[in-house]
Amino acid sequence: MCYNTKYSDINLSQGQVLVVSIRFGPGAERYEVPIIMEMNETKKVVLSGIQPSGTLTLGNYLGALRNWVKVQDEYLCYYMLADLHAITVRQVPADLRQNCFKTAAIYLAAGIDPNKSTLFLQSMVPAHSQLGWVLDCYAMMGELNRMTQFKDKSARHADNINGGLYTYPVLMAADILLYQADLVPVGNDQLQHLELTRDIATRFNHAYSDTFKIPKGLTSETGARIMSLSDPTKKMSKSETGDGTIFMLDSKDVVIRKIRKAVTDSDGEVRYAEGKYGINNLMSIYSAVTGKTFEEIESEFAGKGYGDFKSAVGEAVADELAVLQNEYQHYMSDKAYINQILIEGAEKASYVARKTLSKVYRKVGFYDPAK
Ligand code: ATP
Ligand code: LTN
């Protein structure tokens, strides 16, 4: 039997992979055959990920997620839930499962559009672990010893300094290189890992022949490094408990309260200056959310105290998050939809990742009886 189906309403852009499932078979017995169509790749490729190790923070949003949404039309984007990375720190299994699902809903609520970008769960694409192992053999201990995130996290989790925590940046390199990514939108704290990715890729390309694209970071001017409200010399992070972190799902009251309590100096003047860590941080947040420059913010609050400024920051952040929280509730009530997105996303991602992996396997000399 032959069906001629017109896909006139499917707008497949250059480089996107389309997975079509055809259902056939009598009665309730149905078979699904995925067919993958691929357009010639011309758009630049973007890949990024966030660990689903808790509720995402304002730092994750302003430093990463919001920028992912902005570049979706221009680039061919792969956005991952980095669950393999999350287990480098002990997770409660039920919480990790739930956080994966919730983070997928947050990605969608923030505006990641599965018709434009591939949204997937890292553990569903085995090529990440497979390439990660190969690249472990091309990363030097001296390089890994220099990683500041490893040093920070091993100090914070002194009872669990495991091998995964140490080789974490190599798995991140595998994530990026599998998709031949040109650009990686991340916050400033990840630039050292990105530099290592470039070094590993260059080393591999020199040892064999050109295999990997050498990626570049993509950081935003504002929001690339949001600091903790309770200690503005430290990065705001989802694993910090207490009032220093604003979570994307915090209610308006909580956001306003946390910002009101934010640590500031005693100078009393809203201006961006060396050493005014707390105010600088609030100005960065306000600037990222409202689009106002530091000069505009300084003149808006000239002659006013920190109280007025903090109220304005609180309102602006809460309003931005409220829109997203509404969408989030909507997605959370549609489990089947999210599951379907994750299944399709993993199929599309696997297709692309497998191509790079088999190239790598061939180059390093693994025997393939089929060839
Ligand atoms: P954890 O506390 O579990 O280590 P995290 O909050 O630091 O996590 P990640 O999953 O490591 O978040 O980071 C995901 C993305 O969010 C990365 O691109 C990272 O650069 C960005 N990011 C995280 N925290 C901030 C921050 N405070 N400011 C700007 N960007 C951030
Ligand atoms: N290491 C990142 C999360 C992450 C990532 C990636 C970011 C894992 N794989 C690939 C960009 C590209 C972090 O801890 N912030």
Short mmCIF file of C-alpha atoms and ligand atoms in Angstrom, two decimals:
data_model
loop_
_atom_site.label_atom_id
_atom_site.label_comp_id
_atom_site.label_asym_id
_atom_site.label_seq_id
_atom_site.Cartn_x
_atom_site.Cartn_y
_atom_site.Cartn_z
CA MET A 1 0.00 0.00 0.00
CA CYS A 2 1.29 3.44 -0.76
CA TYR A 3 0.17 6.74 0.71
CA ASN A 4 1.12 10.06 -0.75
CA THR A 5 1.19 12.48 2.12
CA LYS A 6 1.91 16.14 1.63
CA TYR A 7 3.84 17.69 4.49
CA SER A 8 3.03 21.22 3.40
CA ASP A 9 2.50 22.40 6.97
CA ILE A 10 5.88 21.13 8.17
CA ASN A 11 8.42 23.85 7.91
CA LEU A 12 11.72 21.99 7.99
CA SER A 13 14.58 24.44 8.04
CA GLN A 14 18.09 23.74 6.86
CA GLY A 15 19.93 21.34 9.10
CA GLN A 16 16.90 20.20 11.09
CA VAL A 17 16.22 16.50 11.48
CA LEU A 18 12.63 15.33 11.18
CA VAL A 19 11.56 12.05 12.72
CA VAL A 20 8.29 10.68 11.31
CA SER A 21 6.62 7.65 12.86
CA ILE A 22 4.37 5.69 10.52
CA ARG A 23 1.75 3.56 12.29
CA PHE A 24 0.36 0.51 10.54
CA GLY A 25 -1.06 -2.91 11.36
CA PRO A 26 -4.52 -4.29 11.96
CA GLY A 27 -6.73 -3.22 14.88
CA ALA A 28 -4.97 -2.46 18.08
CA GLU A 29 -1.75 -4.05 16.82
CA ARG A 30 0.28 -1.13 15.57
CA TYR A 31 3.87 -0.80 14.60
CA GLU A 32 5.89 2.36 14.59
CA VAL A 33 8.62 2.92 12.06
CA PRO A 34 10.66 6.05 12.58
CA ILE A 35 11.85 7.65 9.39
CA ILE A 36 14.47 10.31 9.66
CA MET A 37 14.79 13.06 7.11
CA GLU A 38 17.65 15.48 7.19
CA MET A 39 18.18 18.71 5.32
CA ASN A 40 21.62 19.82 4.20
CA GLU A 41 23.31 21.53 7.07
CA THR A 42 24.02 25.20 6.56
CA LYS A 43 22.95 26.84 9.81
CA LYS A 44 25.49 27.10 12.60
CA VAL A 45 24.97 24.57 15.38
CA VAL A 46 24.36 25.51 19.03
CA LEU A 47 24.48 23.11 21.97
CA SER A 48 24.00 23.74 25.65
CA GLY A 49 22.79 22.04 28.81
CA ILE A 50 21.81 22.59 32.42
CA GLN A 51 22.04 19.99 35.16
CA PRO A 52 18.59 18.97 36.43
CA SER A 53 20.02 18.85 39.93
CA GLY A 54 17.35 21.07 41.52
CA THR A 55 15.06 23.92 40.63
CA LEU A 56 16.65 26.27 38.11
CA THR A 57 17.77 29.65 39.39
CA LEU A 58 17.65 33.21 38.16
CA GLY A 59 21.36 32.70 37.31
CA ASN A 60 20.54 29.73 35.07
CA TYR A 61 17.81 31.77 33.44
CA LEU A 62 19.70 35.03 32.82
CA GLY A 63 23.06 33.38 32.15
CA ALA A 64 21.89 30.54 29.92
CA LEU A 65 18.24 29.66 29.25
CA ARG A 66 17.06 33.09 28.16
CA ASN A 67 19.85 33.28 25.60
CA TRP A 68 19.01 29.83 24.27
CA VAL A 69 15.54 31.07 23.42
CA LYS A 70 16.92 34.14 21.63
CA VAL A 71 19.12 32.17 19.23
CA GLN A 72 16.60 29.50 18.23
CA ASP A 73 15.63 31.11 14.91
CA GLU A 74 19.13 31.87 13.79
CA TYR A 75 20.85 28.58 14.66
CA LEU A 76 20.25 24.86 14.71
CA CYS A 77 19.95 24.28 18.46
CA TYR A 78 20.34 21.23 20.70
CA TYR A 79 19.30 21.79 24.31
CA MET A 80 20.03 19.06 26.77
CA LEU A 81 19.08 18.16 30.32
CA ALA A 82 22.51 17.18 31.65
CA ASP A 83 21.37 14.38 33.95
CA LEU A 84 24.59 12.35 33.53
CA HIS A 85 26.43 15.37 34.92
CA ALA A 86 23.98 15.71 37.81
CA ILE A 87 25.01 12.39 39.41
CA THR A 88 28.57 13.64 40.01
CA VAL A 89 26.96 14.94 43.19
CA ARG A 90 24.70 12.54 45.15
CA GLN A 91 21.06 12.84 44.10
CA VAL A 92 17.96 11.30 45.62
CA PRO A 93 16.76 9.09 42.70
CA ALA A 94 13.09 10.09 42.93
CA ASP A 95 14.07 13.77 43.09
CA LEU A 96 16.38 13.50 40.10
CA ARG A 97 13.61 11.87 38.03
CA GLN A 98 11.16 14.57 39.07
CA ASN A 99 13.70 17.34 38.46
CA CYS A 100 14.35 16.06 34.93
CA PHE A 101 10.67 16.31 34.15
CA LYS A 102 10.29 19.71 35.82
CA THR A 103 13.36 21.09 34.06
CA ALA A 104 11.96 19.97 30.71
CA ALA A 105 8.76 21.89 31.59
CA ILE A 106 10.86 24.95 32.52
CA TYR A 107 12.73 24.79 29.20
CA LEU A 108 9.41 24.77 27.35
CA ALA A 109 7.89 27.47 29.57
CA ALA A 110 10.91 29.71 28.98
CA GLY A 111 10.22 29.46 25.26
CA ILE A 112 12.32 26.58 23.92
CA ASP A 113 10.25 25.51 20.94
CA PRO A 114 10.57 21.81 20.06
CA ASN A 115 9.63 22.63 16.46
CA LYS A 116 12.77 24.73 16.19
CA SER A 117 15.19 23.15 18.67
CA THR A 118 15.97 19.62 19.77
CA LEU A 119 15.25 19.21 23.48
CA PHE A 120 16.57 15.99 24.96
CA LEU A 121 17.71 14.10 28.02
CA GLN A 122 21.44 13.34 27.99
CA SER A 123 21.07 9.83 29.49
CA MET A 124 18.76 8.82 26.62
CA VAL A 125 21.57 9.32 24.08
CA PRO A 126 24.25 6.68 24.82
CA ALA A 127 26.77 8.35 22.49
CA HIS A 128 27.50 10.95 25.23
CA SER A 129 28.91 8.33 27.60
CA GLN A 130 30.60 6.50 24.73
CA LEU A 131 32.42 9.55 23.37
CA GLY A 132 33.08 10.71 26.94
CA TRP A 133 35.17 7.57 27.53
CA VAL A 134 37.18 7.98 24.34
CA LEU A 135 37.89 11.63 25.13
CA ASP A 136 38.95 10.73 28.68
CA CYS A 137 41.92 9.15 26.96
CA TYR A 138 42.73 12.45 25.23
CA ALA A 139 42.43 14.71 28.29
CA MET A 140 45.46 15.18 30.50
CA MET A 141 45.36 14.99 34.30
CA GLY A 142 47.27 18.27 34.47
CA GLU A 143 44.43 19.94 32.55
CA LEU A 144 41.73 18.44 34.74
CA ASN A 145 43.61 19.44 37.89
CA ARG A 146 43.29 23.08 36.87
CA MET A 147 39.48 23.10 36.61
CA THR A 148 38.12 25.55 39.18
CA GLN A 149 34.64 23.97 39.26
CA PHE A 150 36.26 20.67 40.32
CA LYS A 151 38.17 22.45 43.06
CA ASP A 152 35.02 24.27 44.29
CA LYS A 153 32.82 21.19 44.19
CA SER A 154 35.36 18.92 45.84
CA ALA A 155 35.67 21.43 48.66
CA ARG A 156 31.86 21.51 49.01
CA HIS A 157 31.47 17.72 48.77
CA ALA A 158 34.62 16.56 50.55
CA ASP A 159 33.00 13.23 51.44
CA ASN A 160 32.34 12.36 47.79
CA ILE A 161 35.19 13.42 45.51
CA ASN A 162 34.43 10.83 42.85
CA GLY A 163 36.01 10.15 39.46
CA GLY A 164 32.96 11.52 37.67
CA LEU A 165 33.36 14.90 39.33
CA TYR A 166 36.95 14.94 38.11
CA THR A 167 36.26 13.92 34.50
CA TYR A 168 33.02 15.95 34.29
CA PRO A 169 34.57 18.54 31.88
CA VAL A 170 35.47 15.73 29.47
CA LEU A 171 31.86 14.54 29.35
CA MET A 172 30.90 18.15 28.68
CA ALA A 173 33.41 18.18 25.80
CA ALA A 174 31.75 15.04 24.42
CA ASP A 175 28.30 16.71 24.67
CA ILE A 176 29.48 19.62 22.58
CA LEU A 177 31.69 17.82 20.06
CA LEU A 178 29.14 15.10 19.23
CA TYR A 179 26.92 17.72 17.58
CA GLN A 180 29.80 19.55 15.87
CA ALA A 181 28.59 22.65 17.72
CA ASP A 182 29.86 26.04 16.56
CA LEU A 183 28.52 27.95 19.56
CA VAL A 184 27.87 27.11 23.20
CA PRO A 185 25.70 29.62 25.12
CA VAL A 186 26.80 29.45 28.78
CA GLY A 187 27.44 31.65 31.79
CA ASN A 188 31.00 32.82 32.49
CA ASP A 189 31.67 30.00 34.93
CA GLN A 190 31.70 27.46 32.09
CA LEU A 191 34.26 29.20 29.87
CA GLN A 192 37.15 27.25 31.38
CA HIS A 193 35.41 23.98 30.48
CA LEU A 194 34.86 25.28 26.99
CA GLU A 195 38.53 26.11 26.61
CA LEU A 196 39.35 22.53 27.63
CA THR A 197 36.85 21.25 25.04
CA ARG A 198 38.68 23.24 22.37
CA ASP A 199 42.03 21.84 23.51
CA ILE A 200 40.80 18.24 23.50
CA ALA A 201 39.19 18.66 20.08
CA THR A 202 42.33 20.25 18.63
CA ARG A 203 44.51 17.48 20.08
CA PHE A 204 42.27 14.79 18.56
CA ASN A 205 42.12 16.54 15.19
CA HIS A 206 45.92 16.76 15.12
CA ALA A 207 46.38 13.13 16.15
CA TYR A 208 44.10 11.89 13.34
CA SER A 209 42.50 14.25 10.84
CA ASP A 210 39.78 16.88 11.16
CA THR A 211 37.02 15.21 13.13
CA PHE A 212 35.57 17.86 15.42
CA LYS A 213 34.44 21.41 14.85
CA ILE A 214 36.21 23.74 17.33
CA PRO A 215 33.41 25.44 19.31
CA LYS A 216 33.20 28.97 20.70
CA GLY A 217 31.39 30.25 23.79
CA LEU A 218 28.43 32.57 23.55
CA THR A 219 27.93 34.68 26.67
CA SER A 220 25.52 37.54 27.13
CA GLU A 221 26.71 41.01 28.08
CA THR A 222 24.36 41.16 31.03
CA GLY A 223 23.51 38.20 33.21
CA ALA A 224 26.58 36.10 32.41
CA ARG A 225 27.47 35.94 36.10
CA ILE A 226 24.71 36.47 38.65
CA MET A 227 26.01 36.39 42.21
CA SER A 228 24.45 35.06 45.39
CA LEU A 229 22.28 37.64 47.18
CA SER A 230 23.63 36.62 50.57
CA ASP A 231 27.30 36.50 49.49
CA PRO A 232 27.75 38.57 46.32
CA THR A 233 31.33 37.36 45.90
CA LYS A 234 29.99 33.86 45.13
CA LYS A 235 28.04 32.65 42.08
CA MET A 236 24.30 32.17 42.56
CA SER A 237 23.85 28.42 42.31
CA LYS A 238 20.96 25.99 42.49
CA SER A 239 22.73 23.81 45.03
CA GLU A 240 22.91 26.69 47.52
CA THR A 241 20.17 26.61 50.08
CA GLY A 242 19.01 29.77 51.84
CA ASP A 243 17.98 33.19 50.67
CA GLY A 244 20.96 33.90 48.43
CA THR A 245 19.39 32.13 45.45
CA ILE A 246 16.25 33.13 43.56
CA PHE A 247 14.62 30.06 42.05
CA MET A 248 12.67 30.37 38.83
CA LEU A 249 9.57 29.01 40.55
CA ASP A 250 9.73 31.34 43.58
CA SER A 251 6.50 33.26 44.20
CA LYS A 252 6.39 37.04 43.89
CA ASP A 253 6.46 37.48 47.70
CA VAL A 254 9.50 35.26 48.06
CA VAL A 255 11.38 37.04 45.26
CA ILE A 256 10.66 40.45 46.78
CA ARG A 257 11.64 39.28 50.25
CA LYS A 258 14.94 37.72 49.09
CA ILE A 259 15.90 40.85 47.16
CA ARG A 260 14.97 43.09 50.06
CA LYS A 261 17.33 41.03 52.27
CA ALA A 262 20.17 41.08 49.71
CA VAL A 263 23.53 42.03 51.18
CA THR A 264 24.65 45.53 50.12
CA ASP A 265 27.19 48.11 51.31
CA SER A 266 26.67 51.13 53.55
CA ASP A 267 27.43 53.75 50.90
CA GLY A 268 23.73 54.17 50.04
CA GLU A 269 24.24 55.28 46.42
CA VAL A 270 22.99 53.21 43.49
CA ARG A 271 26.06 53.21 41.27
CA TYR A 272 28.23 50.51 39.69
CA ALA A 273 31.70 50.62 41.26
CA GLU A 274 34.62 48.43 42.30
CA GLY A 275 33.95 46.72 45.62
CA LYS A 276 30.16 47.42 45.67
CA TYR A 277 29.51 43.71 45.00
CA GLY A 278 25.94 43.57 46.23
CA ILE A 279 24.76 46.68 44.37
CA ASN A 280 26.69 45.71 41.23
CA ASN A 281 24.92 42.36 41.29
CA LEU A 282 21.46 43.89 41.74
CA MET A 283 22.23 46.37 38.96
CA SER A 284 23.26 43.49 36.67
CA ILE A 285 20.04 41.65 37.46
CA TYR A 286 17.91 44.77 36.92
CA SER A 287 19.75 45.56 33.69
CA ALA A 288 19.35 42.00 32.37
CA VAL A 289 15.62 41.97 33.13
CA THR A 290 14.68 45.50 32.01
CA GLY A 291 17.26 46.05 29.25
CA LYS A 292 18.33 49.35 30.90
CA THR A 293 22.02 50.32 30.87
CA PHE A 294 23.93 50.97 34.10
CA GLU A 295 23.90 54.74 33.37
CA GLU A 296 20.13 54.68 32.95
CA ILE A 297 19.75 52.79 36.22
CA GLU A 298 22.03 55.21 38.04
CA SER A 299 20.00 58.22 36.91
CA GLU A 300 16.68 56.47 37.62
CA PHE A 301 17.73 56.00 41.25
CA ALA A 302 19.78 59.17 41.77
CA GLY A 303 18.92 60.61 45.17
CA LYS A 304 16.91 57.51 46.14
CA GLY A 305 17.98 54.90 48.67
CA TYR A 306 18.65 51.17 48.36
CA GLY A 307 15.11 50.43 49.61
CA ASP A 308 13.50 51.95 46.49
CA PHE A 309 16.03 50.28 44.24
CA LYS A 310 15.52 46.86 45.82
CA SER A 311 11.72 47.19 45.47
CA ALA A 312 12.09 47.98 41.77
CA VAL A 313 14.45 45.03 41.22
CA GLY A 314 12.10 42.71 43.11
CA GLU A 315 9.06 43.79 41.09
CA ALA A 316 10.88 43.51 37.76
CA VAL A 317 12.25 40.03 38.49
CA ALA A 318 8.94 38.74 39.88
CA ASP A 319 7.01 40.05 36.84
CA GLU A 320 9.42 38.38 34.41
CA LEU A 321 9.20 35.08 36.29
CA ALA A 322 5.40 35.22 36.65
CA VAL A 323 4.86 34.91 32.88
CA LEU A 324 7.07 31.88 32.76
CA GLN A 325 5.49 30.30 35.86
CA ASN A 326 2.06 30.40 34.23
CA GLU A 327 3.39 28.54 31.21
CA TYR A 328 5.19 26.11 33.50
CA GLN A 329 1.94 25.09 35.20
CA HIS A 330 0.40 24.47 31.83
CA TYR A 331 3.22 22.13 30.71
CA MET A 332 3.38 20.32 34.06
CA SER A 333 -0.22 19.25 33.59
CA ASP A 334 0.58 17.61 30.25
CA LYS A 335 2.93 14.76 31.06
CA ALA A 336 2.22 12.92 27.80
CA TYR A 337 3.29 15.94 25.76
CA ILE A 338 6.60 16.33 27.62
CA ASN A 339 7.31 12.61 27.36
CA GLN A 340 6.68 12.72 23.63
CA ILE A 341 9.02 15.71 23.22
CA LEU A 342 11.76 13.87 25.12
CA ILE A 343 11.35 10.68 23.07
CA GLU A 344 11.45 12.56 19.77
CA GLY A 345 14.29 14.75 20.97
CA ALA A 346 16.41 11.73 21.90
CA GLU A 347 15.78 10.15 18.48
CA LYS A 348 16.87 13.27 16.64
CA ALA A 349 19.89 13.84 18.89
CA SER A 350 20.96 10.17 18.68
CA TYR A 351 20.90 10.26 14.92
CA VAL A 352 23.32 13.18 14.79
CA ALA A 353 25.48 12.01 17.72
CA ARG A 354 25.92 8.50 16.29
CA LYS A 355 27.36 9.93 13.09
CA THR A 356 30.19 11.68 14.98
CA LEU A 357 30.73 8.69 17.26
CA SER A 358 31.19 6.24 14.41
CA LYS A 359 33.68 8.60 12.78
CA VAL A 360 35.63 8.70 16.05
CA TYR A 361 35.49 4.92 16.52
CA ARG A 362 36.86 4.44 13.01
CA LYS A 363 39.65 6.96 13.52
CA VAL A 364 40.88 5.53 16.81
CA GLY A 365 40.95 2.06 15.25
CA PHE A 366 38.01 0.15 16.72
CA TYR A 367 37.20 -2.91 14.62
CA ASP A 368 33.79 -2.98 12.94
CA PRO A 369 32.83 -6.42 11.59
CA ALA A 370 30.14 -4.83 9.39
CA LYS A 371 32.75 -2.95 7.35
P1 ATP B 1 24.95 23.47 40.55
O1 ATP B 1 24.70 24.39 41.68
O2 ATP B 1 24.09 22.24 40.57
O3 ATP B 1 26.40 23.20 40.30
P2 ATP B 1 24.43 25.65 38.74
O4 ATP B 1 23.29 26.42 39.30
O5 ATP B 1 25.78 26.25 38.83
O6 ATP B 1 24.43 24.17 39.26
P3 ATP B 1 24.60 24.52 36.10
O7 ATP B 1 23.70 23.43 35.75
O8 ATP B 1 25.99 24.13 36.47
O9 ATP B 1 24.01 25.42 37.25
O10 ATP B 1 24.65 25.61 34.94
C1 ATP B 1 23.81 25.65 33.83
C2 ATP B 1 24.03 26.91 33.05
O11 ATP B 1 23.64 28.05 33.82
C3 ATP B 1 25.49 27.15 32.64
O12 ATP B 1 25.51 27.72 31.35
C4 ATP B 1 25.98 28.14 33.64
O13 ATP B 1 27.02 28.92 33.14
C5 ATP B 1 24.72 28.97 33.87
N1 ATP B 1 24.74 29.56 35.20
C6 ATP B 1 24.66 28.89 36.38
N2 ATP B 1 24.71 29.74 37.41
C7 ATP B 1 24.85 30.99 36.87
C8 ATP B 1 24.96 32.30 37.43
N3 ATP B 1 24.94 32.48 38.72
N4 ATP B 1 25.06 33.34 36.58
C9 ATP B 1 25.05 33.17 35.24
N5 ATP B 1 24.96 31.96 34.66
C10 ATP B 1 24.86 30.87 35.45
N1 LTN B 2 28.76 21.82 32.74
C1 LTN B 2 27.61 22.66 32.63
C2 LTN B 2 26.37 21.94 32.18
C3 LTN B 2 26.66 21.28 30.88
C4 LTN B 2 26.86 21.94 29.62
C5 LTN B 2 27.15 20.89 28.69
C6 LTN B 2 26.84 23.26 29.21
C7 LTN B 2 26.83 19.96 30.67
N2 LTN B 2 27.11 19.71 29.37
C8 LTN B 2 27.44 21.17 27.37
C9 LTN B 2 27.13 23.52 27.88
C10 LTN B 2 27.43 22.49 26.98
C11 LTN B 2 27.41 23.29 33.97
O1 LTN B 2 27.71 22.72 34.96
N3 LTN B 2 26.95 24.45 33.99
#
